CSV table of C-alpha atoms in Angstrom, one decimal:
chain,number,residue,atom,x,y,z
B,24,MET,CA,0.0,0.0,0.0
B,25,GLU,CA,2.9,2.4,0.8
B,26,GLU,CA,4.1,2.3,-2.9
B,27,LEU,CA,0.6,3.0,-4.1
B,28,VAL,CA,0.1,5.9,-1.8
B,29,LYS,CA,3.5,7.3,-2.7
B,30,ASN,CA,2.6,7.3,-6.3
B,31,LEU,CA,-0.8,8.9,-5.5
B,32,ASN,CA,1.0,11.7,-3.7
B,33,THR,CA,3.4,12.2,-6.6
B,34,PHE,CA,0.3,12.3,-8.9
B,35,LEU,CA,-1.3,14.8,-6.6
B,36,SER,CA,1.8,16.9,-6.8
B,37,GLU,CA,1.8,16.8,-10.6
B,38,LEU,CA,-1.9,17.9,-10.6
B,39,ALA,CA,-1.3,20.8,-8.2
B,40,VAL,CA,1.6,22.2,-10.1
B,41,PHE,CA,-0.3,21.7,-13.4
B,42,TYR,CA,-3.3,23.5,-12.0
B,43,ARG,CA,-1.2,26.6,-11.2
B,44,LYS,CA,0.4,26.4,-14.6
B,45,LEU,CA,-2.9,26.2,-16.3
B,46,GLN,CA,-4.2,29.2,-14.4
B,47,ASN,CA,-1.0,31.1,-15.2
B,48,TYR,CA,-1.4,30.4,-18.9
B,49,HIS,CA,-5.1,31.4,-18.7
B,50,TRP,CA,-4.0,34.8,-17.5
B,51,ASN,CA,-1.1,35.2,-19.8
B,52,VAL,CA,-2.0,33.6,-23.1
B,53,THR,CA,-1.8,35.8,-26.2
B,54,GLY,CA,-2.5,35.3,-29.9
B,55,LYS,CA,-5.2,35.3,-32.5
B,56,ASP,CA,-7.0,32.5,-30.7
B,57,PHE,CA,-6.9,34.2,-27.3
B,58,PHE,CA,-10.6,33.9,-26.6
B,59,THR,CA,-10.8,30.2,-27.4
B,60,MET,CA,-7.6,29.4,-25.5
B,61,HIS,CA,-8.5,31.5,-22.5
B,62,GLU,CA,-11.8,29.7,-22.2
B,63,LYS,CA,-10.3,26.2,-22.8
B,64,LEU,CA,-7.6,26.8,-20.2
B,65,GLU,CA,-10.3,27.7,-17.6
B,66,GLU,CA,-12.1,24.4,-18.5
B,67,TYR,CA,-8.8,22.5,-18.0
B,68,TYR,CA,-8.0,24.0,-14.7
B,69,ASP,CA,-11.5,23.5,-13.3
B,70,GLU,CA,-11.2,19.8,-14.3
B,71,ILE,CA,-7.8,19.5,-12.7
B,72,ASN,CA,-9.0,21.2,-9.5
B,73,GLU,CA,-11.7,18.6,-9.1
B,74,GLU,CA,-9.1,15.8,-9.7
B,75,ILE,CA,-6.9,17.3,-7.0
B,76,ASP,CA,-9.7,17.0,-4.5
B,77,ILE,CA,-10.7,13.5,-5.5
B,78,VAL,CA,-7.1,12.2,-5.3
B,79,ALA,CA,-6.4,13.9,-1.9
B,80,GLU,CA,-9.6,12.6,-0.4
B,81,HIS,CA,-8.8,9.1,-1.8
B,82,ILE,CA,-5.5,9.2,0.0
B,83,LEU,CA,-7.2,10.1,3.2
B,84,MET,CA,-9.8,7.3,2.7
B,85,LEU,CA,-6.8,4.9,2.4
B,86,GLY,CA,-5.7,6.1,5.9
B,87,TYR,CA,-2.7,8.2,4.7
B,88,GLN,CA,-1.9,11.9,4.6
B,89,PRO,CA,-2.0,13.7,1.2
B,90,LEU,CA,0.7,16.2,0.5
B,91,GLY,CA,-0.6,19.7,0.9
B,92,THR,CA,2.0,22.4,0.5
B,93,MET,CA,3.4,24.0,-2.6
B,94,THR,CA,6.9,23.1,-1.3
B,95,ASP,CA,5.8,19.4,-1.2
B,96,TYR,CA,4.3,19.6,-4.6
B,97,LEU,CA,7.3,21.3,-6.3
B,98,GLU,CA,9.7,18.8,-4.7
B,99,ASN,CA,7.6,15.8,-5.9
B,100,ALA,CA,6.4,16.9,-9.4
B,101,THR,CA,8.2,16.7,-12.7
B,102,ILE,CA,5.8,19.2,-14.3
B,103,GLU,CA,7.4,22.6,-14.1
B,104,GLU,CA,5.7,25.9,-13.2
B,105,ALA,CA,5.0,28.3,-16.0
B,106,LYS,CA,6.9,31.6,-16.0
B,107,ASN,CA,4.9,34.6,-15.1
B,108,GLU,CA,5.0,36.1,-18.6
B,109,LYS,CA,3.0,36.4,-21.7
B,110,VAL,CA,3.0,33.3,-23.8
B,111,LYS,CA,1.8,32.5,-27.3
B,112,SER,CA,-1.0,29.9,-27.6
B,113,CYS,CA,1.1,27.6,-29.8
B,114,ALA,CA,3.7,27.3,-27.0
B,115,VAL,CA,0.9,26.7,-24.5
B,116,ILE,CA,-0.4,23.8,-26.6
B,117,THR,CA,3.0,22.3,-26.9
B,118,ASN,CA,3.5,22.5,-23.1
B,119,LEU,CA,0.1,21.1,-22.4
B,120,ILE,CA,0.8,18.0,-24.6
B,121,GLU,CA,4.0,17.4,-22.6
B,122,ASP,CA,2.3,17.8,-19.3
B,123,TYR,CA,-0.8,15.8,-20.1
B,124,THR,CA,1.6,13.0,-21.3
B,125,ILE,CA,3.3,13.1,-17.9
B,126,LEU,CA,-0.1,12.9,-16.2
B,127,LEU,CA,-1.2,10.0,-18.4
B,128,GLN,CA,2.0,8.1,-17.7
B,129,LYS,CA,1.6,8.6,-13.9
B,130,ALA,CA,-2.1,7.6,-14.0
B,131,ASN,CA,-1.3,4.4,-16.0
B,132,LYS,CA,1.4,3.5,-13.4
B,133,ILE,CA,-1.1,4.0,-10.6
B,134,LYS,CA,-3.7,1.9,-12.5
B,135,ARG,CA,-1.1,-1.0,-12.9
B,136,LEU,CA,-0.1,-0.8,-9.3
B,137,ALA,CA,-3.7,-0.8,-8.1
B,138,ASP,CA,-4.7,-3.7,-10.3
B,139,GLU,CA,-1.6,-5.7,-9.1
B,140,LYS,CA,-2.6,-5.2,-5.5
B,141,SER,CA,-6.4,-5.8,-6.2
B,142,HIS,CA,-7.1,-2.3,-5.0
B,143,TYR,CA,-10.1,-1.7,-7.2
B,144,SER,CA,-11.3,1.6,-5.7
B,145,THR,CA,-8.0,3.2,-6.7
B,146,SER,CA,-8.1,1.5,-10.1
B,147,THR,CA,-11.6,2.7,-10.8
B,148,MET,CA,-10.8,6.3,-9.5
B,149,ILE,CA,-7.9,6.6,-11.9
B,150,ASP,CA,-9.9,5.4,-14.9
B,151,ASP,CA,-11.6,8.7,-15.3
B,152,CYS,CA,-8.3,10.5,-15.4
B,153,ILE,CA,-6.9,8.2,-18.0
B,154,GLY,CA,-9.9,8.7,-20.2
B,155,ALA,CA,-9.8,12.5,-19.8
B,156,TYR,CA,-6.1,12.8,-20.5
B,157,THR,CA,-6.2,10.6,-23.5
B,158,LYS,CA,-9.0,12.7,-25.0
B,159,ASN,CA,-7.3,16.0,-24.1
B,160,LEU,CA,-4.1,14.8,-25.8
B,161,TRP,CA,-5.9,13.8,-28.9
B,162,MET,CA,-7.7,17.2,-29.1
B,163,LEU,CA,-4.5,19.2,-28.4
B,164,LYS,CA,-2.6,17.3,-31.1
B,165,GLN,CA,-5.5,17.8,-33.6
B,166,SER,CA,-5.2,21.6,-32.9
B,167,GLN,CA,-1.6,21.5,-34.1
B,168,GLU,CA,-2.5,20.0,-37.6
């Protein structure tokens, strides 16, 4: 169980840093498709915010303590913060593809670990994330065509 919870906390850290990054991009995106990107980024960070709560509460239900400080999140995440500066939408899309790929990899690892340990509540919880990230990646890649 310890390994599974460690991976859930790492995942929680990725989500928390990604949330801040999405909000930063939401405020700082520029370009001809500003209105579309601004709205889509808000949709993304709202979804991620819900996932943060779900994952943290799941860790608590397992009897463990979720990480909860930005220091913890930054120390445990591979997703990097966005700089506080204006950014073109094409750069945002490229970064989102990279970050959603990281989230999908982490979610798939949690799914495998949960299934190996017959921990089906964790496995089921992570299924929604895997589906959402797969769809978001497809859509983001389509926007680059």
